[in-house]
């Protein structure tokens, strides 16, 4: 019995020890994060700060808007819509038949430079109501095929312009197939005006996306002809018109670079454009425009940013003003405990 | 159903061949993948994601690379699966450890050392001191000559005290050597999970003594996972092994609980899904119409003239895929992640560590923290929850004399001490009952002092008190008890123990005085289960009064009684008792019936009064939580008066004149009905009064009320903020929870004992107090805390923050997905409604997974108000309770915001990047960066407290966005090669970004400021108060506003028809609307004054006991 009692007394002690150590390890460690007590900055919306913020925003935005607007105003832009005018009057009843016909498509346009235009002057063609962003269209290309010769059979995505009688088309797909093919020849005051067509595509595209040793194959040889043809002897990386065209536009109205004029144009200069009106936009009432434009640091002529900045800045200024007036007319003490309904004497009026 | 176990006979037990391999794992190596996937795909959201992912495999309709959905989907599934696998692996490891533990068994008479998993049913297993029991055993022998051993059952039921186990009578005196060769058969029930019952019989084969059937009870067993203590060795035959043990059978997978917030998120998801379907149908039709009219003319698109039959479906399905991100795949992951963190914050909280025992809080359920912030009803147990469960004997009444009334401590009462020395019969008998009518085990400590190991706190208190009054219970040696009184030793032989059950509410022992051979029955129990059996001549009036008196002081009372038995009577009864004890079916009930036959004509000795002290901080906690608009119900098994006194002392109810107590009682249906009606009437008329009205109901009346007048009772439950339910059984507790839940209230049940387990499991949130009654409740609970006062922190701090954070996080997740989705929809209008995606696959995938999920995750440490402000103004919890921060109207706000932002981003992008700049990849990236900038500012604006982490994640994420995109832009083969470099070098890009931020955030900021200053919510006011450093103290009047503010717009009757009238968007509840003035309902009926009700209480309960006696 004595041994029994001895062991009995030791056992609970042991278990108590173990339980104590167990609970000690269970005790959570203290740190600012675990206690959710990280030092925090708790801003509140005091009238002063808010009004100041709006004032600051308007003070920044309004000048920015003015600067943007000026930048946009500095840009000289000549836009000439020719799709309608370049169809001879008798053919205008059925423009689609005309464009699909074989008659001479050349057309002459005269543009007058309204203001001095500094070089480089960009020549764009603008298409409207043309859905380069259509899902069927935008997916119909094969980037790997464009990049290297050995992938020329990767044409799965290109349907329905993937192959001709089993031979793969290079470049395949609807985008390439519908290549824009109007051409412009410019002359200034009866002197030929050089339009530099090199370097119009992105450098990265020329060097990495379109292979130097990939040549057009079986292009535009299917039953229906789409847009422009390609020189089978020039590698894709040199076909800059194609490269530009294949950078699909996200909007139904878009401009694509045709070339650059690397000389200044004076005010009053007349520019004669001889164009070949080949591209069919008539079946879907698409407009075609020729655009000559200089650029600013913000890009082409676009008043939107300037106006938007002025508007937002103005609204912010207005808000700052309104909040100031509200603050002066109807000041409200922040954090007044009397606003807490439970602090009121319940049933005071009873 | 029975099973037969043959001891030490491998052949005969073969049919039960079930080895002792424990397996808690959910999966095996082979079924893991299919089973896990099946489980994951049983949820609607996952099915939706899978469907979308499968549709994306159809390249004709997919707008983006399928990887943009498959990637995140596989990632999410991999995360959940590996979490499961990790848990399961750990279970496997712990199983393996248990399975490979070495044990001694006897096989064919030889002692062998084997692994625990090889134990077969029928093997004899040997245990040493402090060994863990490997499977369920029936005890055959112990080192103790009397066949007693002690076990610690903490792992099984959480009770830390030692329990005695004895060998069956048939095995008494078997020699150690013979034990090895023992043969026999056990007839036992099929495995079940009842750890309190084991109704079996044993028969030993010759040459072992006689051939008699020996009945077995739970007292003869050693259950798996218990520890052998204070006993050198023990051996037993294994009856249940492996997963068939009592422990193995009681393992169950708890039903997953869904929070109100999850339900709301599901609802909103559903709404978004419907919206998505509508968008898809509209765009699908529009797309098909556009295709047939416009697209045919667009020769370069080459639409075929003849299309396959499914052509009509292609465009709608494309839009379905395009819009599928409306339901963000990331919301599930983010929510799981933050919920896990909420639970961790609870466990990490040092302010919720019980300093006394060092136990931290524990969140067993990590998924329901938000619900804590939405609790409306708290149902609490009394003993051990509100009180300390440290019983101290304070007063007694012996034979009509009150002791301890003067100084509040009977142990120091001179009259009592002198009565003991003078040897007054009643007093000595009284003390004898106190000392030996129990199941306490005295253990001699090192220093020679005696430590009592008791299962019940009351018994321990009584024995200790008796010892202090010179009636020392010295030792227990098998059936012989030793009592020392004033130096002389008295020995008693225990003949029978008539155990305590919650139905009988009393326990008795039959002992034989070794000096004079008299057989005595000693009983103790609740007054209503003792007094009715008092002997005919005795006046129980003084006893009843004493009970009343003590109960009013909040003391727990026990009546002690005594009866001398005739030898014949005992012997005759003893046979019946033995018979009942060996019944296999309904044993408990049979025993109770037999016990009843002995327990009558009792001589009532007196009443003991035991104090159960309130826990620290209980009144404050209750007050704060009630101010927070939480209603308290107290459910206790205790007496009415005791319950009321405790309720008063812990601010549960207010004393007169502020409070009013309404009693519902009655023995018959009519009585209950009448009293229920009366209480209801009073309740209805006093809802407009700033008065604390509480009702009191006892178990019996409750039974009737719930059974026959459920509608009325439900109405009452809705009307009353406070209720006290006394004398309720565990199942009634659960029933009350269920009633409140059926009224759409969020309930929290808190308790500490085994009797609270059902209520805890039933409630929306179960909180267990890891207290002295064991860990049973804490195990079943979703949260376990050390003390009751931590509840306020659990609810007001953790619950509230969790709710706020999840509300922001979930709505924000929808906002950002809708934002990008709206842009896609707008874009489709300028891309021929053909379903082109403006964004590339990489961006779409990364948008949800990286770009937008990191900043919002840090909202888990956002705090709108400091903890101190919340504690000072607990009323602010109302915003969470009513679901003000996440409901259809707040969601509409976020929806509108995403629409507005989508318009801003889209309009600015397509105009700033028009004409020669309208390149697809560039435009897409501009729009995407616009979204990223906006979302960073939105998170910043919605953040209330900026810590380093917030700054890091919000602005770091913005930097990260550019870094990731620069990386992608450097890969020549990617679609966006050089795009980001080009954009970032253009001034136009940055100008556009500033414009988007300015135009997108300006109005929202202005609106927020306006509401913050001129239409502030209470949260805003407190924020302002807290941060301007102004006085945040409440005005002098901290009067609790009764819940009436909630319902005063509607007449009480309409509440009943529409319990969920508390629409979350219903503004004037807390606010200062002028029509929130109190309406008085005329004269308030006849308020039952507290005193009246008190006197009625006492008279009724004395009538009650008289009733019992007449029975």
PDB file of C-alpha atoms in Angstrom, chain A residues 3-5 7-13 15 23-24 26-30 33-47 50-51 53-54 61 64 68 77 124 126 129-139 147 160-161 174 177-178 202 204 208-209 224-227 247-256 279-281 283-285 297-302 304-305 308-309 312 316 319 323 326-327 330 332-347 350, chain B residues 59-64 129 230 290 297-304 318 345 347-350 353 355 357-360 443-444 446 690 798 801 805 827 830-832 834-836 861 863 866-867 873 875-876 907-908 910-923 944-947 949 972-975 977-979 982 987-988 991-992 994-995 998-999 1002 1005-1006 1008-1010 1012-1014 1016 1018 1021-1028 1031 1033-1035 1037 1039 1041 1070-1072 1078:
ATOM      1  CA  UNK A   3       4.260   2.083  -2.621  1.00  0.00           C
ATOM      2  CA  UNK A   4       0.861   2.541  -4.088  1.00  0.00           C
ATOM      3  CA  UNK A   5       0.263   5.851  -2.393  1.00  0.00           C
ATOM      4  CA  UNK A   7       3.074   6.398  -6.979  1.00  0.00           C
ATOM      5  CA  UNK A   8      -0.350   7.878  -6.723  1.00  0.00           C
ATOM      6  CA  UNK A   9       1.039  11.106  -5.444  1.00  0.00           C
ATOM      7  CA  UNK A  10       3.688  11.271  -8.110  1.00  0.00           C
ATOM      8  CA  UNK A  11       1.406  10.546 -10.988  1.00  0.00           C
ATOM      9  CA  UNK A  12      -0.873  13.529 -10.712  1.00  0.00           C
ATOM     10  CA  UNK A  13       2.117  15.753 -10.154  1.00  0.00           C
ATOM     11  CA  UNK A  15       0.521  14.969 -15.303  1.00  0.00           C
ATOM     12  CA  UNK A  23      -0.679  25.010 -21.927  1.00  0.00           C
ATOM     13  CA  UNK A  24       2.387  27.172 -21.841  1.00  0.00           C
ATOM     14  CA  UNK A  26      -0.409  26.802 -26.320  1.00  0.00           C
ATOM     15  CA  UNK A  27      -0.299  30.324 -25.012  1.00  0.00           C
ATOM     16  CA  UNK A  28      -0.212  32.525 -28.075  1.00  0.00           C
ATOM     17  CA  UNK A  29       2.865  34.509 -28.852  1.00  0.00           C
ATOM     18  CA  UNK A  30       2.509  38.206 -28.551  1.00  0.00           C
ATOM     19  CA  UNK A  33       0.350  41.576 -35.907  1.00  0.00           C
ATOM     20  CA  UNK A  34      -1.289  38.724 -34.025  1.00  0.00           C
ATOM     21  CA  UNK A  35      -2.941  41.188 -31.680  1.00  0.00           C
ATOM     22  CA  UNK A  36      -4.061  43.291 -34.633  1.00  0.00           C
ATOM     23  CA  UNK A  37      -2.317  46.222 -33.105  1.00  0.00           C
ATOM     24  CA  UNK A  38       0.022  47.277 -35.871  1.00  0.00           C
ATOM     25  CA  UNK A  39       0.517  51.016 -35.721  1.00  0.00           C
ATOM     26  CA  UNK A  40      -2.005  52.423 -38.108  1.00  0.00           C
ATOM     27  CA  UNK A  41      -2.778  55.744 -39.595  1.00  0.00           C
ATOM     28  CA  UNK A  42      -6.483  56.366 -39.501  1.00  0.00           C
ATOM     29  CA  UNK A  43      -7.311  59.274 -41.731  1.00  0.00           C
ATOM     30  CA  UNK A  44     -10.682  60.896 -41.432  1.00  0.00           C
ATOM     31  CA  UNK A  45     -12.392  63.049 -43.951  1.00  0.00           C
ATOM     32  CA  UNK A  46     -12.205  66.450 -42.341  1.00  0.00           C
ATOM     33  CA  UNK A  47     -13.667  69.263 -44.431  1.00  0.00           C
ATOM     34  CA  UNK A  50     -11.291  67.134 -48.517  1.00  0.00           C
ATOM     35  CA  UNK A  51     -11.643  70.679 -49.814  1.00  0.00           C
ATOM     36  CA  UNK A  53      -7.746  67.664 -52.038  1.00  0.00           C
ATOM     37  CA  UNK A  54     -10.334  68.807 -54.519  1.00  0.00           C
ATOM     38  CA  UNK A  61      -5.985  69.125 -63.822  1.00  0.00           C
ATOM     39  CA  UNK A  64      -2.851  69.923 -67.660  1.00  0.00           C
ATOM     40  CA  UNK A  68      -3.111  69.010 -73.640  1.00  0.00           C
ATOM     41  CA  UNK A  77      -4.196  67.586 -89.816  1.00  0.00           C
ATOM     42  CA  UNK A 124      -2.520  57.606 -92.690  1.00  0.00           C
ATOM     43  CA  UNK A 126      -8.530  55.927 -92.076  1.00  0.00           C
ATOM     44  CA  UNK A 129     -17.161  51.045 -89.880  1.00  0.00           C
ATOM     45  CA  UNK A 130     -14.501  48.433 -90.402  1.00  0.00           C
ATOM     46  CA  UNK A 131     -14.495  45.808 -87.672  1.00  0.00           C
ATOM     47  CA  UNK A 132     -10.937  44.678 -87.374  1.00  0.00           C
ATOM     48  CA  UNK A 133     -11.869  43.779 -83.836  1.00  0.00           C
ATOM     49  CA  UNK A 134     -14.509  41.285 -84.901  1.00  0.00           C
ATOM     50  CA  UNK A 135     -13.947  38.023 -83.169  1.00  0.00           C
ATOM     51  CA  UNK A 136     -13.917  35.967 -86.318  1.00  0.00           C
ATOM     52  CA  UNK A 137     -11.426  38.348 -87.807  1.00  0.00           C
ATOM     53  CA  UNK A 138      -9.115  39.094 -84.951  1.00  0.00           C
ATOM     54  CA  UNK A 139      -8.425  35.437 -84.253  1.00  0.00           C
ATOM     55  CA  UNK A 147       7.593  34.017 -87.356  1.00  0.00           C
ATOM     56  CA  UNK A 160     -11.490  29.941 -93.595  1.00  0.00           C
ATOM     57  CA  UNK A 161      -8.375  31.328 -95.290  1.00  0.00           C
ATOM     58  CA  UNK A 174      -8.599  36.687 -92.715  1.00  0.00           C
ATOM     59  CA  UNK A 177      -6.208  38.096 -96.716  1.00  0.00           C
ATOM     60  CA  UNK A 178      -8.090  41.391 -96.385  1.00  0.00           C
ATOM     61  CA  UNK A 202       6.892  48.623 -85.190  1.00  0.00           C
ATOM     62  CA  UNK A 204       9.661  44.820 -82.620  1.00  0.00           C
ATOM     63  CA  UNK A 208      10.582  39.382 -83.933  1.00  0.00           C
ATOM     64  CA  UNK A 209       7.077  38.761 -85.135  1.00  0.00           C
ATOM     65  CA  UNK A 224     -12.157  34.621-103.837  1.00  0.00           C
ATOM     66  CA  UNK A 225      -9.685  37.394-103.790  1.00  0.00           C
ATOM     67  CA  UNK A 226      -9.707  39.557-100.706  1.00  0.00           C
ATOM     68  CA  UNK A 227      -7.503  42.601-100.445  1.00  0.00           C
ATOM     69  CA  UNK A 247      -1.723  45.141 -85.849  1.00  0.00           C
ATOM     70  CA  UNK A 248      -5.463  44.955 -85.554  1.00  0.00           C
ATOM     71  CA  UNK A 249      -7.354  48.002 -84.425  1.00  0.00           C
ATOM     72  CA  UNK A 250      -9.583  47.863 -81.386  1.00  0.00           C
ATOM     73  CA  UNK A 251     -12.121  50.323 -82.689  1.00  0.00           C
ATOM     74  CA  UNK A 252     -14.226  50.277 -85.836  1.00  0.00           C
ATOM     75  CA  UNK A 253     -12.765  53.641 -86.799  1.00  0.00           C
ATOM     76  CA  UNK A 254      -9.028  53.544 -87.070  1.00  0.00           C
ATOM     77  CA  UNK A 255      -6.052  55.007 -88.854  1.00  0.00           C
ATOM     78  CA  UNK A 256      -3.102  53.078 -90.080  1.00  0.00           C
ATOM     79  CA  UNK A 279     -10.265  48.470-101.502  1.00  0.00           C
ATOM     80  CA  UNK A 280     -13.882  47.513-101.103  1.00  0.00           C
ATOM     81  CA  UNK A 281     -15.563  49.339 -98.244  1.00  0.00           C
ATOM     82  CA  UNK A 283     -20.424  46.699 -99.405  1.00  0.00           C
ATOM     83  CA  UNK A 284     -20.627  47.741 -95.756  1.00  0.00           C
ATOM     84  CA  UNK A 285     -20.749  51.518 -96.183  1.00  0.00           C
ATOM     85  CA  UNK A 297       4.057  64.972 -77.549  1.00  0.00           C
ATOM     86  CA  UNK A 298       0.559  63.637 -76.971  1.00  0.00           C
ATOM     87  CA  UNK A 299       0.212  62.079 -80.404  1.00  0.00           C
ATOM     88  CA  UNK A 300      -2.141  63.169 -83.115  1.00  0.00           C
ATOM     89  CA  UNK A 301      -4.952  65.656 -83.085  1.00  0.00           C
ATOM     90  CA  UNK A 302      -7.210  64.680 -80.217  1.00  0.00           C
ATOM     91  CA  UNK A 304     -10.591  64.684 -75.900  1.00  0.00           C
ATOM     92  CA  UNK A 305      -7.910  64.558 -73.222  1.00  0.00           C
ATOM     93  CA  UNK A 308     -11.776  65.865 -70.248  1.00  0.00           C
ATOM     94  CA  UNK A 309      -9.072  67.295 -68.028  1.00  0.00           C
ATOM     95  CA  UNK A 312     -12.785  67.016 -64.367  1.00  0.00           C
ATOM     96  CA  UNK A 316     -13.383  69.303 -58.728  1.00  0.00           C
ATOM     97  CA  UNK A 319     -17.041  70.548 -55.595  1.00  0.00           C
ATOM     98  CA  UNK A 323     -18.096  71.899 -49.877  1.00  0.00           C
ATOM     99  CA  UNK A 326     -21.628  73.933 -47.091  1.00  0.00           C
ATOM    100  CA  UNK A 327     -18.996  73.983 -44.427  1.00  0.00           C
ATOM    101  CA  UNK A 330     -23.930  74.506 -42.088  1.00  0.00           C
ATOM    102  CA  UNK A 332     -21.188  70.221 -38.370  1.00  0.00           C
ATOM    103  CA  UNK A 333     -19.075  69.147 -35.522  1.00  0.00           C
ATOM    104  CA  UNK A 334     -17.360  65.902 -36.337  1.00  0.00           C
ATOM    105  CA  UNK A 335     -17.884  63.065 -33.969  1.00  0.00           C
ATOM    106  CA  UNK A 336     -20.410  64.796 -31.796  1.00  0.00           C
ATOM    107  CA  UNK A 337     -21.625  62.113 -29.427  1.00  0.00           C
ATOM    108  CA  UNK A 338     -25.058  63.701 -29.350  1.00  0.00           C
ATOM    109  CA  UNK A 339     -25.551  62.346 -32.823  1.00  0.00           C
ATOM    110  CA  UNK A 340     -25.551  58.886 -31.350  1.00  0.00           C
ATOM    111  CA  UNK A 341     -29.184  58.091 -30.847  1.00  0.00           C
ATOM    112  CA  UNK A 342     -28.528  55.908 -27.833  1.00  0.00           C
ATOM    113  CA  UNK A 343     -27.007  58.840 -26.045  1.00  0.00           C
ATOM    114  CA  UNK A 344     -30.216  60.762 -26.128  1.00  0.00           C
ATOM    115  CA  UNK A 345     -32.472  60.686 -23.180  1.00  0.00           C
ATOM    116  CA  UNK A 346     -34.863  57.983 -24.192  1.00  0.00           C
ATOM    117  CA  UNK A 347     -38.391  59.181 -24.559  1.00  0.00           C
ATOM    118  CA  UNK A 350     -42.844  61.493 -22.961  1.00  0.00           C
TER     119      UNK A 350
ATOM    120  CA  UNK B  59     -12.067  26.990 -79.314  1.00  0.00           C
ATOM    121  CA  UNK B  60     -14.858  28.318 -81.499  1.00  0.00           C
ATOM    122  CA  UNK B  61     -16.497  30.088 -78.628  1.00  0.00           C
ATOM    123  CA  UNK B  62     -13.749  30.763 -76.180  1.00  0.00           C
ATOM    124  CA  UNK B  63     -12.788  34.404 -76.136  1.00  0.00           C
ATOM    125  CA  UNK B  64      -9.495  33.721 -74.423  1.00  0.00           C
ATOM    126  CA  UNK B 129       0.585   2.306 -14.779  1.00  0.00           C
ATOM    127  CA  UNK B 230      -2.442   4.873  -9.551  1.00  0.00           C
ATOM    128  CA  UNK B 290     -26.020  41.898 -86.014  1.00  0.00           C
ATOM    129  CA  UNK B 297     -21.918  42.684 -95.492  1.00  0.00           C
ATOM    130  CA  UNK B 298     -18.501  42.724 -93.884  1.00  0.00           C
ATOM    131  CA  UNK B 299     -16.907  40.624 -96.558  1.00  0.00           C
ATOM    132  CA  UNK B 300     -13.579  40.371 -94.724  1.00  0.00           C
ATOM    133  CA  UNK B 301     -15.250  38.383 -91.922  1.00  0.00           C
ATOM    134  CA  UNK B 302     -16.400  35.753 -94.401  1.00  0.00           C
ATOM    135  CA  UNK B 303     -19.430  34.485 -92.582  1.00  0.00           C
ATOM    136  CA  UNK B 304     -20.463  31.291 -94.353  1.00  0.00           C
ATOM    137  CA  UNK B 318     -19.251  33.199 -76.238  1.00  0.00           C
ATOM    138  CA  UNK B 345      -6.679  36.057 -34.609  1.00  0.00           C
ATOM    139  CA  UNK B 347      -6.541  31.979 -31.066  1.00  0.00           C
ATOM    140  CA  UNK B 348      -3.718  34.471 -30.950  1.00  0.00           C
ATOM    141  CA  UNK B 349      -5.554  36.979 -28.831  1.00  0.00           C
ATOM    142  CA  UNK B 350      -3.649  37.300 -25.571  1.00  0.00           C
ATOM    143  CA  UNK B 353      -6.187  33.763 -22.502  1.00  0.00           C
ATOM    144  CA  UNK B 355      -4.566  33.645 -16.922  1.00  0.00           C
ATOM    145  CA  UNK B 357      -5.024  27.999 -16.422  1.00  0.00           C
ATOM    146  CA  UNK B 358      -3.154  29.511 -19.329  1.00  0.00           C
ATOM    147  CA  UNK B 359      -5.577  28.172 -21.891  1.00  0.00           C
ATOM    148  CA  UNK B 360      -5.983  30.244 -24.978  1.00  0.00           C
ATOM    149  CA  UNK B 443      -6.362   9.903  -1.949  1.00  0.00           C
ATOM    150  CA  UNK B 444      -3.618  10.367   0.527  1.00  0.00           C
ATOM    151  CA  UNK B 446       2.504  13.118  -0.027  1.00  0.00           C
ATOM    152  CA  UNK B 690     -38.193  51.213 -21.231  1.00  0.00           C
ATOM    153  CA  UNK B 798     -13.597  39.469 -33.373  1.00  0.00           C
ATOM    154  CA  UNK B 801     -14.319  42.921 -37.322  1.00  0.00           C
ATOM    155  CA  UNK B 805     -14.009  42.692 -43.258  1.00  0.00           C
ATOM    156  CA  UNK B 827     -16.442  46.638 -75.925  1.00  0.00           C
ATOM    157  CA  UNK B 830     -18.050  48.355 -80.785  1.00  0.00           C
ATOM    158  CA  UNK B 831     -16.765  45.026 -81.974  1.00  0.00           C
ATOM    159  CA  UNK B 832     -19.832  43.905 -83.810  1.00  0.00           C
ATOM    160  CA  UNK B 834     -19.166  39.213 -81.723  1.00  0.00           C
ATOM    161  CA  UNK B 835     -17.761  38.424 -78.295  1.00  0.00           C
ATOM    162  CA  UNK B 836     -14.225  39.618 -78.723  1.00  0.00           C
ATOM    163  CA  UNK B 861      -6.277  43.756 -40.547  1.00  0.00           C
ATOM    164  CA  UNK B 863     -10.168  48.197 -38.221  1.00  0.00           C
ATOM    165  CA  UNK B 866     -10.678  50.882 -32.217  1.00  0.00           C
ATOM    166  CA  UNK B 867     -11.503  48.102 -29.821  1.00  0.00           C
ATOM    167  CA  UNK B 873     -20.384  51.865 -27.603  1.00  0.00           C
ATOM    168  CA  UNK B 875     -24.644  49.476 -29.651  1.00  0.00           C
ATOM    169  CA  UNK B 876     -22.603  49.785 -32.812  1.00  0.00           C
ATOM    170  CA  UNK B 907     -15.007  56.008 -72.479  1.00  0.00           C
ATOM    171  CA  UNK B 908     -11.696  57.578 -71.592  1.00  0.00           C
ATOM    172  CA  UNK B 910     -11.470  54.601 -76.432  1.00  0.00           C
ATOM    173  CA  UNK B 911     -11.343  58.356 -76.832  1.00  0.00           C
ATOM    174  CA  UNK B 912      -7.803  58.893 -75.680  1.00  0.00           C
ATOM    175  CA  UNK B 913      -6.633  55.981 -77.745  1.00  0.00           C
ATOM    176  CA  UNK B 914      -8.617  56.643 -80.858  1.00  0.00           C
ATOM    177  CA  UNK B 915      -7.535  56.765 -84.472  1.00  0.00           C
ATOM    178  CA  UNK B 916      -3.912  55.855 -85.062  1.00  0.00           C
ATOM    179  CA  UNK B 917      -3.451  54.628 -81.475  1.00  0.00           C
ATOM    180  CA  UNK B 918      -6.342  52.214 -81.461  1.00  0.00           C
ATOM    181  CA  UNK B 919      -4.215  49.141 -81.485  1.00  0.00           C
ATOM    182  CA  UNK B 920      -5.850  46.156 -79.866  1.00  0.00           C
ATOM    183  CA  UNK B 921      -3.145  45.092 -77.446  1.00  0.00           C
ATOM    184  CA  UNK B 922      -2.349  48.616 -76.412  1.00  0.00           C
ATOM    185  CA  UNK B 923      -5.924  49.617 -75.902  1.00  0.00           C
ATOM    186  CA  UNK B 944     -10.108  52.741 -42.461  1.00  0.00           C
ATOM    187  CA  UNK B 945      -6.727  52.222 -40.928  1.00  0.00           C
ATOM    188  CA  UNK B 946      -3.536  52.133 -42.875  1.00  0.00           C
ATOM    189  CA  UNK B 947      -0.777  50.013 -41.479  1.00  0.00           C
ATOM    190  CA  UNK B 949       0.973  46.198 -44.675  1.00  0.00           C
ATOM    191  CA  UNK B 972       9.038  37.880 -77.766  1.00  0.00           C
ATOM    192  CA  UNK B 973       6.562  35.049 -78.232  1.00  0.00           C
ATOM    193  CA  UNK B 974       3.885  36.565 -76.031  1.00  0.00           C
ATOM    194  CA  UNK B 975       1.135  38.559 -77.643  1.00  0.00           C
ATOM    195  CA  UNK B 977       5.645  41.759 -76.562  1.00  0.00           C
ATOM    196  CA  UNK B 978       7.009  45.320 -76.041  1.00  0.00           C
ATOM    197  CA  UNK B 979       3.493  46.667 -75.446  1.00  0.00           C
ATOM    198  CA  UNK B 982       5.808  51.328 -75.473  1.00  0.00           C
ATOM    199  CA  UNK B 987       3.105  60.640 -71.962  1.00  0.00           C
ATOM    200  CA  UNK B 988      -0.351  60.012 -73.306  1.00  0.00           C
ATOM    201  CA  UNK B 991      -2.072  61.369 -68.752  1.00  0.00           C
ATOM    202  CA  UNK B 992      -4.852  58.888 -69.453  1.00  0.00           C
ATOM    203  CA  UNK B 994      -4.447  60.258 -64.166  1.00  0.00           C
ATOM    204  CA  UNK B 995      -7.585  61.185 -65.942  1.00  0.00           C
ATOM    205  CA  UNK B 998      -9.453  61.641 -61.291  1.00  0.00           C
ATOM    206  CA  UNK B 999     -12.702  61.067 -63.101  1.00  0.00           C
ATOM    207  CA  UNK B1002     -13.560  62.246 -57.699  1.00  0.00           C
ATOM    208  CA  UNK B1005     -14.779  60.589 -52.958  1.00  0.00           C
ATOM    209  CA  UNK B1006     -17.138  63.547 -52.931  1.00  0.00           C
ATOM    210  CA  UNK B1008     -18.284  59.567 -49.451  1.00  0.00           C
ATOM    211  CA  UNK B1009     -17.324  62.866 -47.902  1.00  0.00           C
ATOM    212  CA  UNK B1010     -20.861  64.141 -48.152  1.00  0.00           C
ATOM    213  CA  UNK B1012     -19.525  60.969 -43.947  1.00  0.00           C
ATOM    214  CA  UNK B1013     -20.102  64.530 -42.848  1.00  0.00           C
ATOM    215  CA  UNK B1014     -23.742  65.253 -43.468  1.00  0.00           C
ATOM    216  CA  UNK B1016     -22.993  60.028 -41.076  1.00  0.00           C
ATOM    217  CA  UNK B1018     -23.057  55.827 -36.244  1.00  0.00           C
ATOM    218  CA  UNK B1021     -19.558  59.411 -35.896  1.00  0.00           C
ATOM    219  CA  UNK B1022     -17.549  57.170 -33.665  1.00  0.00           C
ATOM    220  CA  UNK B1023     -14.686  57.222 -36.122  1.00  0.00           C
ATOM    221  CA  UNK B1024     -14.723  60.965 -36.121  1.00  0.00           C
ATOM    222  CA  UNK B1025     -15.007  61.130 -32.375  1.00  0.00           C
ATOM    223  CA  UNK B1026     -12.220  58.661 -31.908  1.00  0.00           C
ATOM    224  CA  UNK B1027      -9.831  60.339 -34.275  1.00  0.00           C
ATOM    225  CA  UNK B1028     -10.474  63.945 -33.514  1.00  0.00           C
ATOM    226  CA  UNK B1031     -14.833  63.297 -25.868  1.00  0.00           C
ATOM    227  CA  UNK B1033     -17.506  59.247 -23.417  1.00  0.00           C
ATOM    228  CA  UNK B1034     -21.152  58.719 -23.507  1.00  0.00           C
ATOM    229  CA  UNK B1035     -23.316  61.313 -21.921  1.00  0.00           C
ATOM    230  CA  UNK B1037     -27.317  58.702 -19.388  1.00  0.00           C
ATOM    231  CA  UNK B1039     -29.574  53.870 -20.209  1.00  0.00           C
ATOM    232  CA  UNK B1041     -32.426  51.244 -24.810  1.00  0.00           C
ATOM    233  CA  UNK B1070     -30.785  53.394 -34.990  1.00  0.00           C
ATOM    234  CA  UNK B1071     -30.954  56.743 -36.542  1.00  0.00           C
ATOM    235  CA  UNK B1072     -32.417  59.934 -35.296  1.00  0.00           C
ATOM    236  CA  UNK B1078     -41.867  56.413 -28.156  1.00  0.00           C
TER     237      UNK B1078
END
